Structure formats: structure tokens, C-alpha cells
mmCIF file of C-alpha atoms and ligand atoms in Angstrom:
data_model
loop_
_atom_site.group_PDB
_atom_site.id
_atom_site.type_symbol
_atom_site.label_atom_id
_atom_site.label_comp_id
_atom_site.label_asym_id
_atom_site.label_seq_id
_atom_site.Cartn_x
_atom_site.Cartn_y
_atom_site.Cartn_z
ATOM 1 C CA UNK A 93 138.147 226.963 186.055
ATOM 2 C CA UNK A 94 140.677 225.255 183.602
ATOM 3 C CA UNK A 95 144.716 225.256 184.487
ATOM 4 C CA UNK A 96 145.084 228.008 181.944
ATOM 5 C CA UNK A 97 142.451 230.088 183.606
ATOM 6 C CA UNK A 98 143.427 229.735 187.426
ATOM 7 C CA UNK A 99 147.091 230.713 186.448
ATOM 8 C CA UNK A 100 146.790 233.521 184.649
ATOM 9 C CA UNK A 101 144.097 234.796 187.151
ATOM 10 C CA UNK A 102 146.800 233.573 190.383
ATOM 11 C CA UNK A 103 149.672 235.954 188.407
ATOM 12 C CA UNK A 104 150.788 238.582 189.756
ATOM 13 C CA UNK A 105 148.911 238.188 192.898
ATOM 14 C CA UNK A 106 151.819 235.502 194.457
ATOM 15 C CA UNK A 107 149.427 233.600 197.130
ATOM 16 C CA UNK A 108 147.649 230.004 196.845
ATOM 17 C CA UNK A 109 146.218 228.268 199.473
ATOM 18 C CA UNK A 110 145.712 224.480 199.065
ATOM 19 C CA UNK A 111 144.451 221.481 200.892
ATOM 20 C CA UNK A 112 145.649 218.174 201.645
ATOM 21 C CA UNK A 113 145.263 215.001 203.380
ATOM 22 C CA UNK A 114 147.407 212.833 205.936
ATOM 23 C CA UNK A 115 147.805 209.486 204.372
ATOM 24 C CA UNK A 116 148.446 205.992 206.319
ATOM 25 C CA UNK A 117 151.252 203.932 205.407
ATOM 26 C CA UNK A 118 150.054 200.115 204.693
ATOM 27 C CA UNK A 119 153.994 199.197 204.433
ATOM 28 C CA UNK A 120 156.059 201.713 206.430
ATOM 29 C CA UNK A 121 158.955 203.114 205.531
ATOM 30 C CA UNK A 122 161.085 203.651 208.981
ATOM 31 C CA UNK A 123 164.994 205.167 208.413
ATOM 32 C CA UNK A 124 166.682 207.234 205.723
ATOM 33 C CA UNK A 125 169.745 206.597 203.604
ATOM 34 C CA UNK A 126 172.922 208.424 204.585
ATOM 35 C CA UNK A 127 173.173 212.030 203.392
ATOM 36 C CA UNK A 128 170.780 215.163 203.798
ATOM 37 C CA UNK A 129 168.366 213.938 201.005
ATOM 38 C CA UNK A 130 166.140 212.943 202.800
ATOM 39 C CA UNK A 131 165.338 209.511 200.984
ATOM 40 C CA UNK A 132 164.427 206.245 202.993
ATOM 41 C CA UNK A 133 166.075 203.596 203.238
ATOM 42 C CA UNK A 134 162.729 201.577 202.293
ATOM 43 C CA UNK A 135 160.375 201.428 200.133
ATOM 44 C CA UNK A 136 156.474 202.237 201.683
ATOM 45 C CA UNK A 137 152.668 201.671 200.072
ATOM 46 C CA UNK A 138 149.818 204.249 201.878
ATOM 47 C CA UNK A 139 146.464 205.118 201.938
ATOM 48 C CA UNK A 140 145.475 208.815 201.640
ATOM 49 C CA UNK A 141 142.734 209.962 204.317
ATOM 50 C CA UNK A 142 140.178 211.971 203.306
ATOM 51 C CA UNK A 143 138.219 212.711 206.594
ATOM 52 C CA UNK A 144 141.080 214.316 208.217
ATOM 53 C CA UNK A 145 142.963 217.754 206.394
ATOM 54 C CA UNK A 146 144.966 220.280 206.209
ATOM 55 C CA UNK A 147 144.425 223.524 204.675
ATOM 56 C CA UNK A 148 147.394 225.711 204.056
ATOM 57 C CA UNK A 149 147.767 229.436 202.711
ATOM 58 C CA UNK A 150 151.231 230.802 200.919
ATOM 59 C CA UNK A 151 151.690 234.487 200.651
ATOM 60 C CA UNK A 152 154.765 235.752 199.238
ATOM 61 C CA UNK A 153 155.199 239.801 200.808
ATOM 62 C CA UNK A 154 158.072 241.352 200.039
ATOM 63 C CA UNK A 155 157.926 244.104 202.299
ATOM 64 C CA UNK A 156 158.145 240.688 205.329
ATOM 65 C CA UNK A 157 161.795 240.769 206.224
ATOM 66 C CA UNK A 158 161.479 236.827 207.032
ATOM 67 C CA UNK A 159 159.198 234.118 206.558
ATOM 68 C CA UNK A 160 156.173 233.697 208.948
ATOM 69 C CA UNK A 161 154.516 230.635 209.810
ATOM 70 C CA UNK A 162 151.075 230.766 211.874
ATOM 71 C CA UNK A 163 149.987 227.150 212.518
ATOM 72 C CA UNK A 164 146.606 225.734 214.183
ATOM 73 C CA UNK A 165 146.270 229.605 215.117
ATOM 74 C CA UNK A 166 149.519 230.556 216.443
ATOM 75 C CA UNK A 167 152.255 232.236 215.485
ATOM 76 C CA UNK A 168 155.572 229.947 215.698
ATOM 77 C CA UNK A 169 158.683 230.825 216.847
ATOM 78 C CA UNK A 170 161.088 231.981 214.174
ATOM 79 C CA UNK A 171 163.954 229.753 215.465
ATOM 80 C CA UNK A 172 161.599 226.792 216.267
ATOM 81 C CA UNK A 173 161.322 223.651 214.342
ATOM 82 C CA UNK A 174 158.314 223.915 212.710
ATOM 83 C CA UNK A 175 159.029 227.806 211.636
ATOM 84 C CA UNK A 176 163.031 226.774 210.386
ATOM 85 C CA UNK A 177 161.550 223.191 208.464
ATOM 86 C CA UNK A 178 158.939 225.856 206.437
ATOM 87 C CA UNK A 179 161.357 228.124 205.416
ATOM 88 C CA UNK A 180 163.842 225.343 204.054
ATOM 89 C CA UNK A 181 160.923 224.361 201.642
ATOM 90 C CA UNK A 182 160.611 227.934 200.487
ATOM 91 C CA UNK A 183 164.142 228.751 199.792
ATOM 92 C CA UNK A 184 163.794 225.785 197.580
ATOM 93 C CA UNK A 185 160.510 227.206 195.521
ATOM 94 C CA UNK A 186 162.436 230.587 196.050
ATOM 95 C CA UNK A 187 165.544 229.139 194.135
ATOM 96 C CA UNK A 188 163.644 227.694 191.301
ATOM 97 C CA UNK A 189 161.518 230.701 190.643
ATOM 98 C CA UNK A 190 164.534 233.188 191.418
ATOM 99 C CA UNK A 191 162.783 235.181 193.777
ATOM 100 C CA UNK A 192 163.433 236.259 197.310
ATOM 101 C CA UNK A 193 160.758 237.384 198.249
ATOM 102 C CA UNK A 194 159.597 236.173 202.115
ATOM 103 C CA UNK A 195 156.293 234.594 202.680
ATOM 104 C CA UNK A 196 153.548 234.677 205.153
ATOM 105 C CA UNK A 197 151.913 230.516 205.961
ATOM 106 C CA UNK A 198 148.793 230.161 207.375
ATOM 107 C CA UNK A 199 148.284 226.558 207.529
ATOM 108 C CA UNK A 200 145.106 224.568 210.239
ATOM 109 C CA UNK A 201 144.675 220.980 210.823
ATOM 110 C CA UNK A 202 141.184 219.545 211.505
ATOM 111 C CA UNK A 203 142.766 216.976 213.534
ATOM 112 C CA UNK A 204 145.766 217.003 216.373
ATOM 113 C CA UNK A 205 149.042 218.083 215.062
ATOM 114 C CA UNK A 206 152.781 216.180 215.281
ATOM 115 C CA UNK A 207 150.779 213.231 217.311
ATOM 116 C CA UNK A 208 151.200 210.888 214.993
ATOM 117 C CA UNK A 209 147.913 211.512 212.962
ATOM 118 C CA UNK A 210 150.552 212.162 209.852
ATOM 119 C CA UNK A 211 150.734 216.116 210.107
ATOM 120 C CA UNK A 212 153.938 216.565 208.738
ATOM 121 C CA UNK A 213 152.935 214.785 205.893
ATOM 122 C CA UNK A 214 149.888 216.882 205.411
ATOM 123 C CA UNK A 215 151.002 219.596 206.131
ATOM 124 C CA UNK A 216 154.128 219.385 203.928
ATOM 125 C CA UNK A 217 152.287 218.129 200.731
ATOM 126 C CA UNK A 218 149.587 220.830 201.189
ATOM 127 C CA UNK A 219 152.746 223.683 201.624
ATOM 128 C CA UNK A 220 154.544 222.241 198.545
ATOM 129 C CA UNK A 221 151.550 223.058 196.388
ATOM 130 C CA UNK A 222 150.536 226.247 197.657
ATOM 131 C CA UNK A 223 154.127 227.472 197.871
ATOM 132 C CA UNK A 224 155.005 226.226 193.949
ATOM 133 C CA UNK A 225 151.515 228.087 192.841
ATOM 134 C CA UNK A 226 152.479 230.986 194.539
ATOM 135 C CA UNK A 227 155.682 231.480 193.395
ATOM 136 C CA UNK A 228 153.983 230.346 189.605
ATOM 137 C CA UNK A 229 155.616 227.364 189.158
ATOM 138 C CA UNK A 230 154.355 225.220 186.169
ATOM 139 C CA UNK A 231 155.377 221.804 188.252
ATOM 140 C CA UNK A 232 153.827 218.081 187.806
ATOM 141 C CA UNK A 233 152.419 216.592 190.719
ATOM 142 C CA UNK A 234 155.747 214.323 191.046
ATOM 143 C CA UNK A 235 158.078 217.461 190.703
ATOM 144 C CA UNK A 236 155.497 218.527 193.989
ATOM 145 C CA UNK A 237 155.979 215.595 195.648
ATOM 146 C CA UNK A 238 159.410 215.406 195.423
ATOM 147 C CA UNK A 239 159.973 218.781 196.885
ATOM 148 C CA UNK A 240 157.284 217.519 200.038
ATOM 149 C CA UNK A 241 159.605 214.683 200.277
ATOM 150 C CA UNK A 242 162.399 216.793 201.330
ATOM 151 C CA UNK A 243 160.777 218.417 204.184
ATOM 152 C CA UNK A 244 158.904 214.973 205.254
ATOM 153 C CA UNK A 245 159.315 211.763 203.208
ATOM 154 C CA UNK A 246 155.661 210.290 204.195
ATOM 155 C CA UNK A 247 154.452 214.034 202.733
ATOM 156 C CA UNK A 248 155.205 212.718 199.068
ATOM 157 C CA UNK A 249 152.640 210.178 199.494
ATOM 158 C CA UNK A 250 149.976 212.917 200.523
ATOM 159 C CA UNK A 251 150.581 214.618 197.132
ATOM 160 C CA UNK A 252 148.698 211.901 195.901
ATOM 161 C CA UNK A 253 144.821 210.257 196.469
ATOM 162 C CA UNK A 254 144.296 206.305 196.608
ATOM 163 C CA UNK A 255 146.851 204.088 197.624
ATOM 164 C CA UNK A 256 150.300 205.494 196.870
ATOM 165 C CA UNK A 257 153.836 203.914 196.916
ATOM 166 C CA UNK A 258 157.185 206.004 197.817
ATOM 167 C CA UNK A 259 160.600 204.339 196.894
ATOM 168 C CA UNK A 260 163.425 204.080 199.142
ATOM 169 C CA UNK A 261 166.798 202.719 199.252
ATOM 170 C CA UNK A 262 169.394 203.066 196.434
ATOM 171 C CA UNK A 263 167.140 204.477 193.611
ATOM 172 C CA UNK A 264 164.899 206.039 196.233
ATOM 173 C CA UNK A 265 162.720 209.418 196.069
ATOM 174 C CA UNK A 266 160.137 209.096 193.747
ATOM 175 C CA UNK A 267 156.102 208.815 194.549
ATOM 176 C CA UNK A 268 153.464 207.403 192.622
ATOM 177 C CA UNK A 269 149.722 206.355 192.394
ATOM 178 C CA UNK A 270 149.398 202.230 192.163
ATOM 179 C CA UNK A 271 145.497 202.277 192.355
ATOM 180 C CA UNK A 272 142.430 204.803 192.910
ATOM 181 C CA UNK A 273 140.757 205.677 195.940
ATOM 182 C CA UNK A 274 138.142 202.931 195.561
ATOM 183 C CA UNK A 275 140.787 199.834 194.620
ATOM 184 C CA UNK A 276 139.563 198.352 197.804
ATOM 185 C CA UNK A 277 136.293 198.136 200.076
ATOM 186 C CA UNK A 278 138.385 199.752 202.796
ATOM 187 C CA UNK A 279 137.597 202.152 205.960
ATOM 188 C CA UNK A 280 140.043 203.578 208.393
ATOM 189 C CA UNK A 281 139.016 204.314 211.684
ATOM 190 C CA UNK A 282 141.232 206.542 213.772
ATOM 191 C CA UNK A 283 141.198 205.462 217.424
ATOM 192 C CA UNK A 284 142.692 208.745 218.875
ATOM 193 C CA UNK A 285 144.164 208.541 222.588
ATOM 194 C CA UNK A 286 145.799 212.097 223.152
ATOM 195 C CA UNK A 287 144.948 215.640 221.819
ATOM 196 C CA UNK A 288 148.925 216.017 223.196
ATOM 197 C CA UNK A 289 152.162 216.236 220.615
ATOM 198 C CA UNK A 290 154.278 213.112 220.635
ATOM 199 C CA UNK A 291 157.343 213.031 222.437
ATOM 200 C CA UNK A 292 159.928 211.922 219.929
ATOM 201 C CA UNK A 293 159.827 213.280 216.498
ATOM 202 C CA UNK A 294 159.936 210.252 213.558
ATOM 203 C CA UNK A 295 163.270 211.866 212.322
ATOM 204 C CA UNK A 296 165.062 211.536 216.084
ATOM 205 C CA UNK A 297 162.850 208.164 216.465
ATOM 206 C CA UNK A 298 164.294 206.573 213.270
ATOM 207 C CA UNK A 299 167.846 208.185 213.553
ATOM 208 C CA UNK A 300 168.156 206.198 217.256
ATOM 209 C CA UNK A 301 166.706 203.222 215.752
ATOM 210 C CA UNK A 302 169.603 203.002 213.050
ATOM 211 C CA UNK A 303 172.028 203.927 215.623
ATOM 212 C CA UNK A 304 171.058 201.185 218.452
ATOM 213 C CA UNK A 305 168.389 198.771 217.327
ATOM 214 C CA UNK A 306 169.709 194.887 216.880
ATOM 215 C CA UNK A 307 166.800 194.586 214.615
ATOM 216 C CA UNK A 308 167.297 197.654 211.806
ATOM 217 C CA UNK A 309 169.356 195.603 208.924
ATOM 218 C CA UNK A 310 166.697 192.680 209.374
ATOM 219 C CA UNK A 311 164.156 194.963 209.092
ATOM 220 C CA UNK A 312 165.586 196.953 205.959
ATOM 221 C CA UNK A 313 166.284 193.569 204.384
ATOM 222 C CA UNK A 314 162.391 192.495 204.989
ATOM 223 C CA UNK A 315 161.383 195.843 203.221
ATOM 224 C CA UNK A 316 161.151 195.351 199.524
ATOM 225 C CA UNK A 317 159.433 191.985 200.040
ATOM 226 C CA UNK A 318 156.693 193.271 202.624
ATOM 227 C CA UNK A 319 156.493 196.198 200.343
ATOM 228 C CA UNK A 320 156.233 193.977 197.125
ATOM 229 C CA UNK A 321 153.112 191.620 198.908
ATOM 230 C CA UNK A 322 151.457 194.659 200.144
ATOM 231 C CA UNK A 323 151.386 196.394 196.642
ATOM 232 C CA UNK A 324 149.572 192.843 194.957
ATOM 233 C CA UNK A 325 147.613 192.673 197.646
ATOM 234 C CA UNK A 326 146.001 196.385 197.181
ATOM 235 C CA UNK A 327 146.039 195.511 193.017
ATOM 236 C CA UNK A 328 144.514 192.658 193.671
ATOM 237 C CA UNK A 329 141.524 194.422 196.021
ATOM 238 C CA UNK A 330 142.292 191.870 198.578
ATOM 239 C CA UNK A 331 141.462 193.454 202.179
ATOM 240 C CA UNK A 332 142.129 190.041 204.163
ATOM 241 C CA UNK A 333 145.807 190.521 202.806
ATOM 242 C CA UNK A 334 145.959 193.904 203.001
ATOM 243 C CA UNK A 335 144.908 193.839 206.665
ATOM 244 C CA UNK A 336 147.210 191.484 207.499
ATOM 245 C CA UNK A 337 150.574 192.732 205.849
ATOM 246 C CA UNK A 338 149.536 196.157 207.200
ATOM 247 C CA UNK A 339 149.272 194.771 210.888
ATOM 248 C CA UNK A 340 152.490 193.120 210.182
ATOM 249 C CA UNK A 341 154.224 195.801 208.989
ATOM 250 C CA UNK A 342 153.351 197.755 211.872
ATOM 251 C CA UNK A 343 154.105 195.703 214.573
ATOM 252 C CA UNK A 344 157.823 194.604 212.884
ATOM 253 C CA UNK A 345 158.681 198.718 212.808
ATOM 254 C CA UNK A 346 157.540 199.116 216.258
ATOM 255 C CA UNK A 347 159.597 195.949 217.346
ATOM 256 C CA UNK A 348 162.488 197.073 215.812
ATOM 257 C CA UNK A 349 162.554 200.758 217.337
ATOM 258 C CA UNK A 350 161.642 199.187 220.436
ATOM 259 C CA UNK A 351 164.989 197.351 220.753
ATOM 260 C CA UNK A 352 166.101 201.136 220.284
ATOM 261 C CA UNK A 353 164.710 201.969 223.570
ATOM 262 C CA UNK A 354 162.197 204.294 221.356
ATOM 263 C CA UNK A 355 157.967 203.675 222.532
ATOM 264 C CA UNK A 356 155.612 205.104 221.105
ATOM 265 C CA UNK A 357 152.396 203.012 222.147
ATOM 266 C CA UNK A 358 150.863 203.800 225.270
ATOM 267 C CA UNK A 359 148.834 201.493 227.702
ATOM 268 C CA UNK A 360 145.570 202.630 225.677
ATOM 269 C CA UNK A 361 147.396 201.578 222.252
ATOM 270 C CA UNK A 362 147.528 198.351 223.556
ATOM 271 C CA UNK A 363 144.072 198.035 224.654
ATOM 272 C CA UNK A 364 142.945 199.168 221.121
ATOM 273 C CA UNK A 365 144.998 196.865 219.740
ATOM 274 C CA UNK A 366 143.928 193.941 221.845
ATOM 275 C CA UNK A 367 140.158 194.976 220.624
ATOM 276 C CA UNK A 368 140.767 194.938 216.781
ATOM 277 C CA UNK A 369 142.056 191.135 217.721
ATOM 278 C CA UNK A 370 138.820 190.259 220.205
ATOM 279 C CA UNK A 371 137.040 191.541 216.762
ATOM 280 C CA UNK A 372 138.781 189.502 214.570
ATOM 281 C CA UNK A 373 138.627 186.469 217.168
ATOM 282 C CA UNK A 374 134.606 187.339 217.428
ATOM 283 C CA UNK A 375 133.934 187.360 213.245
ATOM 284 C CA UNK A 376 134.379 190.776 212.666
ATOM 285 C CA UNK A 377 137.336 190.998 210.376
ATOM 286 C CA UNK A 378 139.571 194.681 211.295
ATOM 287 C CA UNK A 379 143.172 195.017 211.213
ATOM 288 C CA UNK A 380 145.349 197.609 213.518
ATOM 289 C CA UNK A 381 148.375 199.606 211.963
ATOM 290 C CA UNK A 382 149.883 202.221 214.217
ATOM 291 C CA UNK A 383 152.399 204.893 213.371
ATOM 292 C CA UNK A 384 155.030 207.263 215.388
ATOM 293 C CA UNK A 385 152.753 207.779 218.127
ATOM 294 C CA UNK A 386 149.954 206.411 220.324
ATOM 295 C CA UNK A 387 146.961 206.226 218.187
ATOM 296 C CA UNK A 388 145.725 203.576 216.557
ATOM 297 C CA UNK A 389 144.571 202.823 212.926
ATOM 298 C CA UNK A 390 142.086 200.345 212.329
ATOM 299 C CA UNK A 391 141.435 199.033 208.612
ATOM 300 C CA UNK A 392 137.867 197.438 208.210
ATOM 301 C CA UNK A 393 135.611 196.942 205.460
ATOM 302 C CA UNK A 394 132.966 199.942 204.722
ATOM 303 C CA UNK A 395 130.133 197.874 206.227
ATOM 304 C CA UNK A 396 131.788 197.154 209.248
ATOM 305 C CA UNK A 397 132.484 200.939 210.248
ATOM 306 C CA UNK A 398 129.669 201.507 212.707
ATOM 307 C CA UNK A 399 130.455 198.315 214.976
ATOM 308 C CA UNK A 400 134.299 199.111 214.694
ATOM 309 C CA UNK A 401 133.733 202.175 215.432
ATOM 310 C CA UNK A 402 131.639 201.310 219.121
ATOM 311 C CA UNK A 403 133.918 198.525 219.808
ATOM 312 C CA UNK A 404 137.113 201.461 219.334
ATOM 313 C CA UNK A 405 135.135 204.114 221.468
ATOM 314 C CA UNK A 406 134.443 201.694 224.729
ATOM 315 C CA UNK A 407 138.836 201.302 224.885
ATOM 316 C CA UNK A 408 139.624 202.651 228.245
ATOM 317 C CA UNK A 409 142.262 205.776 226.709
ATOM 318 C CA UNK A 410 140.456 206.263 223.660
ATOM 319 C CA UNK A 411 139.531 209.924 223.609
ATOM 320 C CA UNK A 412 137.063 210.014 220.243
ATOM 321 C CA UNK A 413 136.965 208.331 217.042
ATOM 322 C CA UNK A 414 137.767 209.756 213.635
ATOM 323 C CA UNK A 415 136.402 207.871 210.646
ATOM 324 C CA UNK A 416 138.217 207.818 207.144
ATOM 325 C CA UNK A 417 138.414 206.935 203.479
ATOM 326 C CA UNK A 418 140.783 206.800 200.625
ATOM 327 C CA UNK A 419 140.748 209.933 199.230
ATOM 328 C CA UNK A 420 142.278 212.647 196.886
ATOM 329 C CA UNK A 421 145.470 213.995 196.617
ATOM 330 C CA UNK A 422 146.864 217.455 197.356
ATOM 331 C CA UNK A 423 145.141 220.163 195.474
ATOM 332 C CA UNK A 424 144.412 223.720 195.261
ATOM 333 C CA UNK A 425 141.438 225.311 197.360
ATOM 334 C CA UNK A 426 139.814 226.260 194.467
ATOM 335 C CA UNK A 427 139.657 222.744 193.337
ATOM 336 C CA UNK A 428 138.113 221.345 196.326
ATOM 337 C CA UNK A 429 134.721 219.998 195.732
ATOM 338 C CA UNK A 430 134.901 218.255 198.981
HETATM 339 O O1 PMV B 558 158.318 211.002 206.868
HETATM 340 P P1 PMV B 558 157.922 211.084 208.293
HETATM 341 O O2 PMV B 558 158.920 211.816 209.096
HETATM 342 O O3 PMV B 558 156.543 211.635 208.441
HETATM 343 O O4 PMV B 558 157.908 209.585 208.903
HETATM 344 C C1 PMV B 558 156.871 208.677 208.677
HETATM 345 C C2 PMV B 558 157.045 207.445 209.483
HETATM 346 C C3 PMV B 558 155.822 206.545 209.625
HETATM 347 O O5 PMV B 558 154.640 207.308 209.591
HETATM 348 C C4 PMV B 558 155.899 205.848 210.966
HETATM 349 C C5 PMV B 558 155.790 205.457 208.540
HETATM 350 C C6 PMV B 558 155.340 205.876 207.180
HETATM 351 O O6 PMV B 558 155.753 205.213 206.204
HETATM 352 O O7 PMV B 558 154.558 206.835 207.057
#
């Protein structure tokens, strides 16, 4: 169905319901500039993950006297988190297409939610879209991911498929592609070690890290360099380098909310991470990146998959295995040829 076609066909009837993936940051972003924008203070580079989605329904009802938000099969709270950060995203699609109208979210992960498997930003990019198509909002994918970015920087990134860079600091905000899904002979293999949410959200997390960690200018100064190296390395199609800066980038954000008294690796963490090194030590060349909770991320070449993958699943505290690929940005169900 062309662009033309699906709109007219979605007017008048005010729902979408669109998909999207979590995506893996390859040069993290950790902290926000001042202000309620929402921007961070750094710039990141990610992967998006096909092999793990979300899949997220907008109806606008104007008979609802407030929004609803049913997530992973239950109904949220209306004055809890998840419910209030939803309907801040819609009063923004609300202002822009002059409406008031309240709206019903259906919205189911395939994988566990606010762990640190990148939910939010899943969740967020896939809400964006369905929300701006069912209000009928003509946007561009960066107007989109701007308005994700609001709600959950990382969920910019997630508008987009391949490898994806966010800016931060001063002239922060924007998202944009820097190379297609298959740039780079890369597989990410998700070492999950808890079904349970994470303790501290990445918002408190990065807001107690700017408040008490020694380590925060140093590593806001690092940024744009270890940002800069990643994004050659991924133009280039070099996984050594890639591997490498990712593990690196990892293990300098963890150090530095460490020293903030925030952990979010567990004893199993560690194990997986000591693995991916025994591989690397033993020939077999994977790299471990780990985000704002206790799984962990391993980046290995396509062939490699099946032995990373029984290596992962042997870690004492490593509940299953989830493999994934680069894949496509946020788009509308009836796009999905997945
Ligand atoms: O934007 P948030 O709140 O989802 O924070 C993302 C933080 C990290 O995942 C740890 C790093 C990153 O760049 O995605």
C-alpha cells in the first residue's frame, strides 16, 4: 500500500498500531544537559535489534475521559510512571494536531520490560509512530524521533534501523542513520540473567551519577572522541574496532556510575563478562557491552553465533539466550514484512 493509500484509508478512523525494535548503544550516552529537554549531555552510536520488539496500538476515543495504557497485558496505574510518561507524549501529538481527544495504548514486548533490554526505547519509538499516525500527522521520521527522544533519549535511535547516532551536548537532539543494517558482519547475543525489572531507572541512575560521581566531567569530556572512533570504526566495517570501543565504552559508563554508588551488574554479569574474555583469550573473537541493568550484550561475528551462544548459556545466572541482528527502524504494522 503506498503512503498516499494507507493515509487516506487510516482517516477518520484515528488508531495505528506500529512496531519497533530496542536498539544497543555501541557508544553510550549516560546524563542529560540541564533543563527538561531531555537532551544528553553526549553524543551515542547504536545498533537496532531486530530479534527482540515491541508492538504498540494508539486509539484515540473520545468518549475515554483519560488516557489508558495496557502494557505486557495489564492495565497500568493512571498515576504510575509508565501510565503519566505515555500521556506526556500524547499531549504533545495532541498539541500539534489540536485535538483532545484521550487515547487507549495497547503496547507488548517479546522480551522483559524496564530490565535493561532497552524497553523504553522501544517502546517509546514504536508509541511516537503509532500516536503521530493516529492523530494524522504528516511527520518525517526525524520529526518522530525527536518527539521519542523526549519521553526516552535512547528511543530516538529505535526510530531508526542499522547503526544510528543521537547527538548530545550543546547542539544536542537530533538522530540519524550513519550506515545500513548490514555495514558490518555483526551478531548480538543477549545473555539475559533476570525476567525481574531493574531497580534503578536510567533517568534516577544518571541524575545520581551527575550529582556524586568523581568520574562524570572525565567521562563527558571522553564522549565526542569515543563517539567519533566508534562512528569510523562502524563506516569502516571494522568489527575488531567496533568490539573493542563498544566494550570500552561500556565498562568507562559503568565505572563512572559506580563511583556514584549506582550497580547495575550482578554476580552473573560478571561471569558473562569474564566468558566473552576466556573467548577472546581462546581465539574466538566476541566483545561484551552492557547497559542499565544486569544483562549482558555480546557482539560477535555472524559465524560465530552458535559457539557464543553455548559458551553464554553454560554462565552460572544466565537464564536463556536471545539472539539478534541489525535491523529496521520503527514502522507501521502494516509495513512489517518481518
Ligand atoms: O534514554 P534512556 O533512559 O533509555 O537511557 C539509555 C542509557 C543507556 O542505555 C545505558 C545508554 C544508551 O546510550 O542507550
Amino acid at each position: 500500500m503506498s503512503n498516499a493509500t494507507r493515509r487516506a484509508s487510516k482517516k477518520g478512523s484515528r488508531w495505528a498500531t506500529a512496531v519497533a525494535h530496542p536498539n544497543i548503544a555501541l557508544a553510550k550516552y549516560w546524563g542529560k544537559l540541564p533543563g527538561d529537554g531531555n537532551v544528553p549531555a553526549v553524543p551515542s552510536l547504536s545498533v537496532t535489534l531486530a530479534g527482540m520488539r515491541t508492538t504498540t496500538t494508539v486509539a484515540f476515543d473520545a468518549t475515554l475521559v483519560d488516557d489508558e495504557l495496557i502494557l505486557d497485558d495489564q492495565l497500568q496505574a493512571a498515576n504510575g510512571r509508565a501510565k503519566i510518561r505515555a500521556t506526556q507524549l500524547l499531549d504533545r501529538v495532541r498539541a500539534a494536531a489540536s485535538t483532545t481527544s484521550r487515547a487507549r495504548i495497547v503496547s507488548a514486548n517479546d522480551f522483559p520490560t524496564a530490565s535493561g533490554l532497552a524497553s523504553s526505547a522501544s517502546g517509546f519509538a514504536a508509541l511516537a509512530l503509532a500516536a503521530v499516525h493516529a492523530a494524522d500527522l504528516d511527520w518525517s521520521a526525524e520529526r518522530v524521533a525527536d518527539l521519542a527522544r523526549r519521553s526516552s533519549a535512547s528511543a530516538a535511535r529505535s526510530v531508526f534501523g542499522g547503526f544510528v547516532e543521537l547527538d548530545g551536548g550543546a547542539e544536542g537532539g537530533a538522530s540519524r542513520v550513519v550506515a545500513g543494517p548490514n555495514a558490518l558482519d555483526l551478531r548480538v547475543i543477549v545473555a539475559v540473567t533476570t525476567e525481574a525489572a531493574k531497580s534503578t531507572s536510567s533517568t534516577d541512575g544518571m541524575k545520581l551519577t551527575q550529582e556524586r560521581s568523581p568520574y562524570y566531567a572525565a567521562w563527558v569530556a571522553d564522549a565526542p572522541d569515543a563517539h567519533a572512533r566508534m562512528r569510523a570504526a562502524v563506516v569502516a566495517g571494522d568489527f575488531t574496532r567496533v568490539g573493542e570501543l563498544a566494550e570500552r565504552s561500556a565498562l568507562s559508563m559503568h565505572a563512572c556510575a559506580m563511583a556514584a554508588g549506582i550497580v547495575y551488574v550482578t554476580g552473573a554479569t560478571l561471569a558473562a563478562l569474564a566468558e566473552v574474555r576466556a573467548m577472546r583469550a581462546s581465539g574466538l573473537e566476541a566483545y561484551a557491552t552492557i547497559d542499565a541493568g544486569p544483562h549482558l550484550k555480546c557482539l560477535a561475528r555472524c559465524a560465530d553465533v552458535a559457539a557464543v551462544h553455548e559458551r553464554l548459556a553454560a554462565v552460572p545466572g544466565v537464564v536463556r539466550i536471545i539472539e539478534t541482528r541489525p535491523g529496521e527502524g520503527a514502522r507501521l504494522a502494516d509495513e512489517d514484512a518481518s
